[in-house]
CSV table of C-alpha atoms and ligand atoms in Angstrom, one decimal:
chain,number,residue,atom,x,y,z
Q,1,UNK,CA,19.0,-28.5,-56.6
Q,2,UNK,CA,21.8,-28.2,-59.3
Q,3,UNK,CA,20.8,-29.4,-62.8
Q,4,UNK,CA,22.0,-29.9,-66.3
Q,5,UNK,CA,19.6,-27.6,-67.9
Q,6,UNK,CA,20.9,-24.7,-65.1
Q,7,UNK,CA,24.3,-25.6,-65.7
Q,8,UNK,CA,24.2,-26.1,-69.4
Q,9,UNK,CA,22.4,-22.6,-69.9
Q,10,UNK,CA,25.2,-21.1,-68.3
Q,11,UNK,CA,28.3,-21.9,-70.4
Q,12,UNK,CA,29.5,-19.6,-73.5
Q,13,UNK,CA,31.5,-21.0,-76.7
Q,14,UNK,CA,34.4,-19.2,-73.9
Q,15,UNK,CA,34.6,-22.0,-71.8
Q,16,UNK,CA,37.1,-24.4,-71.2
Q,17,UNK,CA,36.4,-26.2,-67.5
Q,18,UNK,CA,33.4,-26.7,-65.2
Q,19,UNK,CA,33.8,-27.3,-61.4
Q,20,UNK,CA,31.1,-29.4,-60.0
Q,21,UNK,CA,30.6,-29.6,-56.2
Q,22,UNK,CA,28.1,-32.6,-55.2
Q,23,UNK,CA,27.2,-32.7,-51.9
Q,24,UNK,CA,27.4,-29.3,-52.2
Q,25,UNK,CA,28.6,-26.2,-50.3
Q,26,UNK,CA,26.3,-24.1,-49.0
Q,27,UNK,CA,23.2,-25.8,-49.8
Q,28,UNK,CA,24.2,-29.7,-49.2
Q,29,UNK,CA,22.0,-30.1,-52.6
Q,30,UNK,CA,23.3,-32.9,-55.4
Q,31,UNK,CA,23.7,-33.3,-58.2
Q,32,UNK,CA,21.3,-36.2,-59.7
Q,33,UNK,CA,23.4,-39.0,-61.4
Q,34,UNK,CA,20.4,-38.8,-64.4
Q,35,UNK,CA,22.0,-35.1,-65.2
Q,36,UNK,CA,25.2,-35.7,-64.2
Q,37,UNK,CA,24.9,-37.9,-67.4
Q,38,UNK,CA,23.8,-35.1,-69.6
Q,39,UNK,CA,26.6,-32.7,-68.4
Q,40,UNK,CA,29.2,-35.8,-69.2
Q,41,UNK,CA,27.7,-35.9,-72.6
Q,42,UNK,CA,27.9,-32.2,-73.1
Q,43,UNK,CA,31.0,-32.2,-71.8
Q,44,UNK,CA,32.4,-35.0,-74.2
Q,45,UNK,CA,31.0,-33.1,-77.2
Q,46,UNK,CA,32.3,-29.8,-76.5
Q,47,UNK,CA,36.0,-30.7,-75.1
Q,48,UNK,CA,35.5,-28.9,-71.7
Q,49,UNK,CA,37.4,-30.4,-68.7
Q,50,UNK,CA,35.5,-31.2,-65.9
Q,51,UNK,CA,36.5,-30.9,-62.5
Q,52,UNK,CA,34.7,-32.8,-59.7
Q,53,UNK,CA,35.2,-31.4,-56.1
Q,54,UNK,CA,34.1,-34.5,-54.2
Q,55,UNK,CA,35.2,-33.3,-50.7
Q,56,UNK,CA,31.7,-34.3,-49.4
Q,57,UNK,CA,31.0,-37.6,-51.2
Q,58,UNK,CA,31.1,-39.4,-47.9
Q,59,UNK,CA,28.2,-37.7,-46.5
Q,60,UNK,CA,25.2,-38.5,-48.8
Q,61,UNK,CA,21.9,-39.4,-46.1
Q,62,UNK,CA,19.2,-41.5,-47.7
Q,63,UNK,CA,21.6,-43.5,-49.0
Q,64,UNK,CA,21.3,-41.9,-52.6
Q,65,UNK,CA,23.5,-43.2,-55.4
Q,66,UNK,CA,26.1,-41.0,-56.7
Q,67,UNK,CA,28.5,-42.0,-58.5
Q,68,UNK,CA,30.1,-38.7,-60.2
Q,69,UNK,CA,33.5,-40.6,-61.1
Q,70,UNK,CA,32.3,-43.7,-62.9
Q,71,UNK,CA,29.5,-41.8,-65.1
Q,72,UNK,CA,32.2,-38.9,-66.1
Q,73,UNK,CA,35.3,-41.4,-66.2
Q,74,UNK,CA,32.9,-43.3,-68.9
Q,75,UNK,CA,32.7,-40.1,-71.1
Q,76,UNK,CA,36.0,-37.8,-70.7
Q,77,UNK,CA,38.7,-40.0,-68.3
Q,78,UNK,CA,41.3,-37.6,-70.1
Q,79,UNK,CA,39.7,-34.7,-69.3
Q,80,UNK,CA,38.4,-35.4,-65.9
Q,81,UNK,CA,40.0,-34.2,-62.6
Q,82,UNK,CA,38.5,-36.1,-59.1
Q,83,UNK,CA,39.3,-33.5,-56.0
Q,84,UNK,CA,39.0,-34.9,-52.7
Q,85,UNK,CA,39.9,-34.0,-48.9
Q,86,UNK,CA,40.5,-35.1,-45.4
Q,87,UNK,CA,38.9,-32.4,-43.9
Q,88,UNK,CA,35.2,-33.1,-44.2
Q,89,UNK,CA,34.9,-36.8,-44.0
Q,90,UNK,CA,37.7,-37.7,-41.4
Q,91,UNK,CA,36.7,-34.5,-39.2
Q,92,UNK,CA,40.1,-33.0,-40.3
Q,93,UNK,CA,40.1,-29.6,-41.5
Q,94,UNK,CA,42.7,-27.8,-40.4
Q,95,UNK,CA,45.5,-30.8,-41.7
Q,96,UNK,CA,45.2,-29.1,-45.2
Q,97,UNK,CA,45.5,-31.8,-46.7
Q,98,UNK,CA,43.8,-32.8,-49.9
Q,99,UNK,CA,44.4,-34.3,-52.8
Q,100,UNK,CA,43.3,-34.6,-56.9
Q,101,UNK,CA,42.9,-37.8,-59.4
Q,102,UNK,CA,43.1,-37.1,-63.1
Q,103,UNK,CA,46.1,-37.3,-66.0
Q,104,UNK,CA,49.5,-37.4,-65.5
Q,105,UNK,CA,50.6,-34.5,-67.4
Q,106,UNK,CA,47.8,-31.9,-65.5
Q,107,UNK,CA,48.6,-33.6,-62.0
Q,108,UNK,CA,52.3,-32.8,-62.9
Q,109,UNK,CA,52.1,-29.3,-64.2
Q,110,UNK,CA,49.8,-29.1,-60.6
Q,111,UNK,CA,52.8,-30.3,-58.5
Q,112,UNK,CA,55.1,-27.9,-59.8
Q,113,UNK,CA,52.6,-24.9,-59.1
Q,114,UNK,CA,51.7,-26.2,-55.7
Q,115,UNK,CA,55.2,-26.6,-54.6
Q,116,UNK,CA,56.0,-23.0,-55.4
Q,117,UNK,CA,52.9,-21.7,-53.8
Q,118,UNK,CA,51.7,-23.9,-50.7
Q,119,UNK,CA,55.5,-26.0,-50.1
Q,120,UNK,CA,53.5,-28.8,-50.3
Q,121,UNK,CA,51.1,-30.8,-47.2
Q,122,UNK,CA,53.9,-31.5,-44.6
Q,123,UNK,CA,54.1,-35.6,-44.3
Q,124,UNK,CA,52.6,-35.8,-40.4
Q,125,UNK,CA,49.3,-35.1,-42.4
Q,126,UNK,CA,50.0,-37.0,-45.3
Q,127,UNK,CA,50.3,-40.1,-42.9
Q,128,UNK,CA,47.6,-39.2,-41.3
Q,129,UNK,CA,45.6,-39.1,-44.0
Q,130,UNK,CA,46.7,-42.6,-44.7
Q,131,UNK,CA,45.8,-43.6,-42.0
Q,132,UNK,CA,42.2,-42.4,-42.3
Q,133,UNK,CA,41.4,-43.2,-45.7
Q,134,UNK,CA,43.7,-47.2,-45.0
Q,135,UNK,CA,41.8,-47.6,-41.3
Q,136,UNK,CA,37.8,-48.7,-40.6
Q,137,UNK,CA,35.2,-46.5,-42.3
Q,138,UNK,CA,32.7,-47.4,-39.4
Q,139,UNK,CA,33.7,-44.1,-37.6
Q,140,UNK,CA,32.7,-41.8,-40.8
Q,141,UNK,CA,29.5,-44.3,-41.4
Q,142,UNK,CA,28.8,-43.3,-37.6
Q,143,UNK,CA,29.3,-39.9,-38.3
Q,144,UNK,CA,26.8,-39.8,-41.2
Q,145,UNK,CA,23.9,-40.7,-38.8
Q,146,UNK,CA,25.0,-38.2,-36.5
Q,147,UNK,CA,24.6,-35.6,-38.8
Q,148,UNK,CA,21.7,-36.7,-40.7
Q,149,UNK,CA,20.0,-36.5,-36.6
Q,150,UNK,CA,21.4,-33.1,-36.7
Q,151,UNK,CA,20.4,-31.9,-40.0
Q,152,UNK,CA,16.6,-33.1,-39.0
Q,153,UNK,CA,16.8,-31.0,-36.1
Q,154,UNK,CA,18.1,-28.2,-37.0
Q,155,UNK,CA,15.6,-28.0,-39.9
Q,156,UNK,CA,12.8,-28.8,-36.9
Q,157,UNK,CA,13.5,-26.0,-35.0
Q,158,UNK,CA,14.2,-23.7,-38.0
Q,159,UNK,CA,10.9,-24.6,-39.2
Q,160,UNK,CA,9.6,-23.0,-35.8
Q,161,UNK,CA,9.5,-19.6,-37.5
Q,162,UNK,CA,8.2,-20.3,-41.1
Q,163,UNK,CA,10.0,-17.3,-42.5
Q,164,UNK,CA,13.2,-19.1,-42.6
Q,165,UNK,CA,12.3,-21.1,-45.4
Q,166,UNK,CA,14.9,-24.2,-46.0
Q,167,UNK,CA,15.5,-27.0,-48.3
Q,168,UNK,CA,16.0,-30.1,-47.0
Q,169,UNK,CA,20.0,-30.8,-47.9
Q,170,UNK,CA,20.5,-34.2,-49.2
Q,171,UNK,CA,24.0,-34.2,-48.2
Q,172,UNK,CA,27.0,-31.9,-46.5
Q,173,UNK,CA,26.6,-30.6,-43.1
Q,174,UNK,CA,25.3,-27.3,-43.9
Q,175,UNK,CA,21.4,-25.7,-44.0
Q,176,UNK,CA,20.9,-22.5,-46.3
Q,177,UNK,CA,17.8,-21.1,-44.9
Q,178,UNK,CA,16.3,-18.2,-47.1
Q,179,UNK,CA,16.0,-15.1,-44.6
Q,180,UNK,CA,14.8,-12.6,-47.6
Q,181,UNK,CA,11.5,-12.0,-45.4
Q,182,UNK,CA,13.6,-10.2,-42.8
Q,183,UNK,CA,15.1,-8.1,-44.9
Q,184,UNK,CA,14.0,-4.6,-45.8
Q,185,UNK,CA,15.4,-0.8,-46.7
Q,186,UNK,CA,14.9,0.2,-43.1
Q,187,UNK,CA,16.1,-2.3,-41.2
Q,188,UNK,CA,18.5,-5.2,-42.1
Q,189,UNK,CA,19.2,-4.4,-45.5
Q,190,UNK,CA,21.1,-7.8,-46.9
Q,191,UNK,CA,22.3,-10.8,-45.8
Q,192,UNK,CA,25.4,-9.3,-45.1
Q,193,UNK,CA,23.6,-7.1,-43.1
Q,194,UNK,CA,21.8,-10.0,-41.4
Q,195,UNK,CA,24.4,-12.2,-40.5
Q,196,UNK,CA,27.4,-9.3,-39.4
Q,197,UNK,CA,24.4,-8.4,-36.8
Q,198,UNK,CA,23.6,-11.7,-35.7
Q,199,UNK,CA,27.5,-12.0,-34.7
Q,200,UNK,CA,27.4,-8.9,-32.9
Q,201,UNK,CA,24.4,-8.9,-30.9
Q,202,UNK,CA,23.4,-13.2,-30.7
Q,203,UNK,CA,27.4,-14.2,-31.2
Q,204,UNK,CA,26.3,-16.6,-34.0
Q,205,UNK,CA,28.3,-17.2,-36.3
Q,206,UNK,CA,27.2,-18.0,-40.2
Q,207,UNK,CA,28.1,-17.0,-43.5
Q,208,UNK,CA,26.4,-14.7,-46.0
Q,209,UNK,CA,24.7,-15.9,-49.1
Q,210,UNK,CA,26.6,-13.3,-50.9
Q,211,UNK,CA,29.9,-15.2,-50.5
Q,212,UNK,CA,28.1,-17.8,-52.7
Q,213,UNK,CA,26.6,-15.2,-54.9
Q,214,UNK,CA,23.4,-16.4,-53.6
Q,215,UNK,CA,22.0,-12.7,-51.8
Q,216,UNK,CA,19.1,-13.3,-48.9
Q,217,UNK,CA,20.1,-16.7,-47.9
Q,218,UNK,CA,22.6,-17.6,-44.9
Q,219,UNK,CA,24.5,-20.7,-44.5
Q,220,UNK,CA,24.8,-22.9,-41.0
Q,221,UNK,CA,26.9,-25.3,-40.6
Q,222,UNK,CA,26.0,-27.9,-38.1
Q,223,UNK,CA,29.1,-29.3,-37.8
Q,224,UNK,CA,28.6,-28.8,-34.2
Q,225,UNK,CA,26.8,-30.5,-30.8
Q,226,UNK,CA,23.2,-31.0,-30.6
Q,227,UNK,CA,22.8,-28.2,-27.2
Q,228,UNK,CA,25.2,-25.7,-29.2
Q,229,UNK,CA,22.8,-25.8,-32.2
Q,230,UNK,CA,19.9,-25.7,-30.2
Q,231,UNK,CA,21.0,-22.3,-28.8
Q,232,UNK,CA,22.2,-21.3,-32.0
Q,233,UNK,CA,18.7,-21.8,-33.7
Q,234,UNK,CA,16.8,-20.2,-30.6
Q,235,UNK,CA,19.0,-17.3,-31.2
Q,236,UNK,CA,18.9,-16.9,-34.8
Q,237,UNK,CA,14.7,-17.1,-34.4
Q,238,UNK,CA,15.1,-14.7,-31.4
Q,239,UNK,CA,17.0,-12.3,-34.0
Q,240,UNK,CA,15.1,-12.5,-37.1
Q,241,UNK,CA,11.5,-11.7,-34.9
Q,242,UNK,CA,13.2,-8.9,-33.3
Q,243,UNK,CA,14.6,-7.5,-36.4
Q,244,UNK,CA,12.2,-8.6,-39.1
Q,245,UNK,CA,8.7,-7.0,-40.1
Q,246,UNK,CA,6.6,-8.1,-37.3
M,1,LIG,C1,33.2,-27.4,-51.6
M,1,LIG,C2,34.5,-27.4,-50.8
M,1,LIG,N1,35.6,-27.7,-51.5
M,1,LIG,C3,36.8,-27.7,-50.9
M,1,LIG,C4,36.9,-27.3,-49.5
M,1,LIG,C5,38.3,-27.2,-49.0
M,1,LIG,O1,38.5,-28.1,-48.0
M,1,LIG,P1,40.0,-28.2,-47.4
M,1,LIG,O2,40.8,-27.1,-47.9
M,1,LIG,O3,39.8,-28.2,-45.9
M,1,LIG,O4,40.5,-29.5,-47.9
M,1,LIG,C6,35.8,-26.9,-48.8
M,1,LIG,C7,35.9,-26.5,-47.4
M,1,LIG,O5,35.0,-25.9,-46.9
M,1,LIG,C8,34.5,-27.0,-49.5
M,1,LIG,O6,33.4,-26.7,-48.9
């Protein structure tokens, strides 16, 4: 779980911006509107921009209020950039297309650097993003229960081998089990380790904690069917006994 205290013990008189990611990616943890109150406040006092990568926002379970943009818009509005996406709530990754709320002047000095680096989103998915974001919500509403069902099972059959230890993401579509306990200087070494052999002999495919600076955890994304995750999990559990201190 992200909090003020965490993120406040973290800055130096060095810095200038903080990017906050809630739902967040790899653990599907929030941020809790209570501290996201203290770090506005901080962040009004000390002049730090603060950039808010909502690209999840849509899928909160529990229906658990989060309102990032109206409790840092009351604080720093002229410091406050809102980033969103298409990819994660309309099931369109792979459109590239995203897009960022916040003062004229940065959104302008943005433009010209995006143009020169990405040539812009072409305009099919710009309209299609229009289209999404302008059309009925019910389909992402459905899609929320769908993966809440998900994330319960997953976490149900993970929690058949009580070495993957795993909290319980309050949003996303990702778990972040802890597989420290099969790790070990003779055998799987890191999480690296871990997950570039589960590829090669299971064919399961995750993503090291290390690419989140977060070594001995592994991320799953179960942005996928119910009988695909089941397999995956079996043969994730299947791999961690048969590598792991017995
Ligand atoms: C936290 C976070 N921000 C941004 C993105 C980028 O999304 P896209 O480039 O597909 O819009 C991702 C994608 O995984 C993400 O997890």
């Amino acid at each position: 779980m992200p909090t003020a205290d965490a993120l406040l013990g973290a800055v130096t008189p060095n810095t200038r911006a903080i990017i906050i990611n809630s739902p967040g990616n790899p653990t599907g943890a929030l941020l809790s509107e209570a501290d996201a109150r203290v770090i506005a406040r901080a962040a009004g006092d000390s002049g730090w921009w603060v950039i808010i990568d909502l690209c999840y926002e849509k899928l909160i379970y529990d229906n658990v209020a989060h309102n990032l943009p109206a409790i840092f818009g009351e604080t720093i509005k002229d410091r406050l950039v809102l980033a969103g996406s298409a990819s994660k709530a309309y099931a369109m990754t792979g459109w590239r297309l995203g897009w960022a709320v916040g003062p004229k002047n940065l959104i302008q000095a943005s433009n010209a650097l995006q143009s020169h680096t990405t040539s812009n989103a072409n305009s099919i998915a710009q309209y299609a993003a229009v289209a999404a974001l302008a059309g009925s919500q019910q389909c992402v509403t459905d899609m929320l229960l769908v993966y809440q069902q998900r994330r319960d099972q997953v976490l149900a059959w993970i929690a058949e081998e009580p070495r993957l230890r795993c909290v319980t993401p309050q949003g996303a579509f990702y778990v972040f089990p802890d597989v420290s306990d099969f790790l070990s200087p003779d055998g799987l070494r890191t999480s690296i380790d871990f997950a570039d052999a589960l590829l090669a002999e299971e064919h399961v495919v995750t993503t090291a904690g290390e690419a989140f600076d977060a070594p001995g955890f592994i991320r799953l994304s179960y942005a996928n069917s119910l009988d695909q995750l089941r397999e995956g999990v079996a043969r994730l559990i299947r791999f961690a006994r048969a590598h792991g201190p017995k």
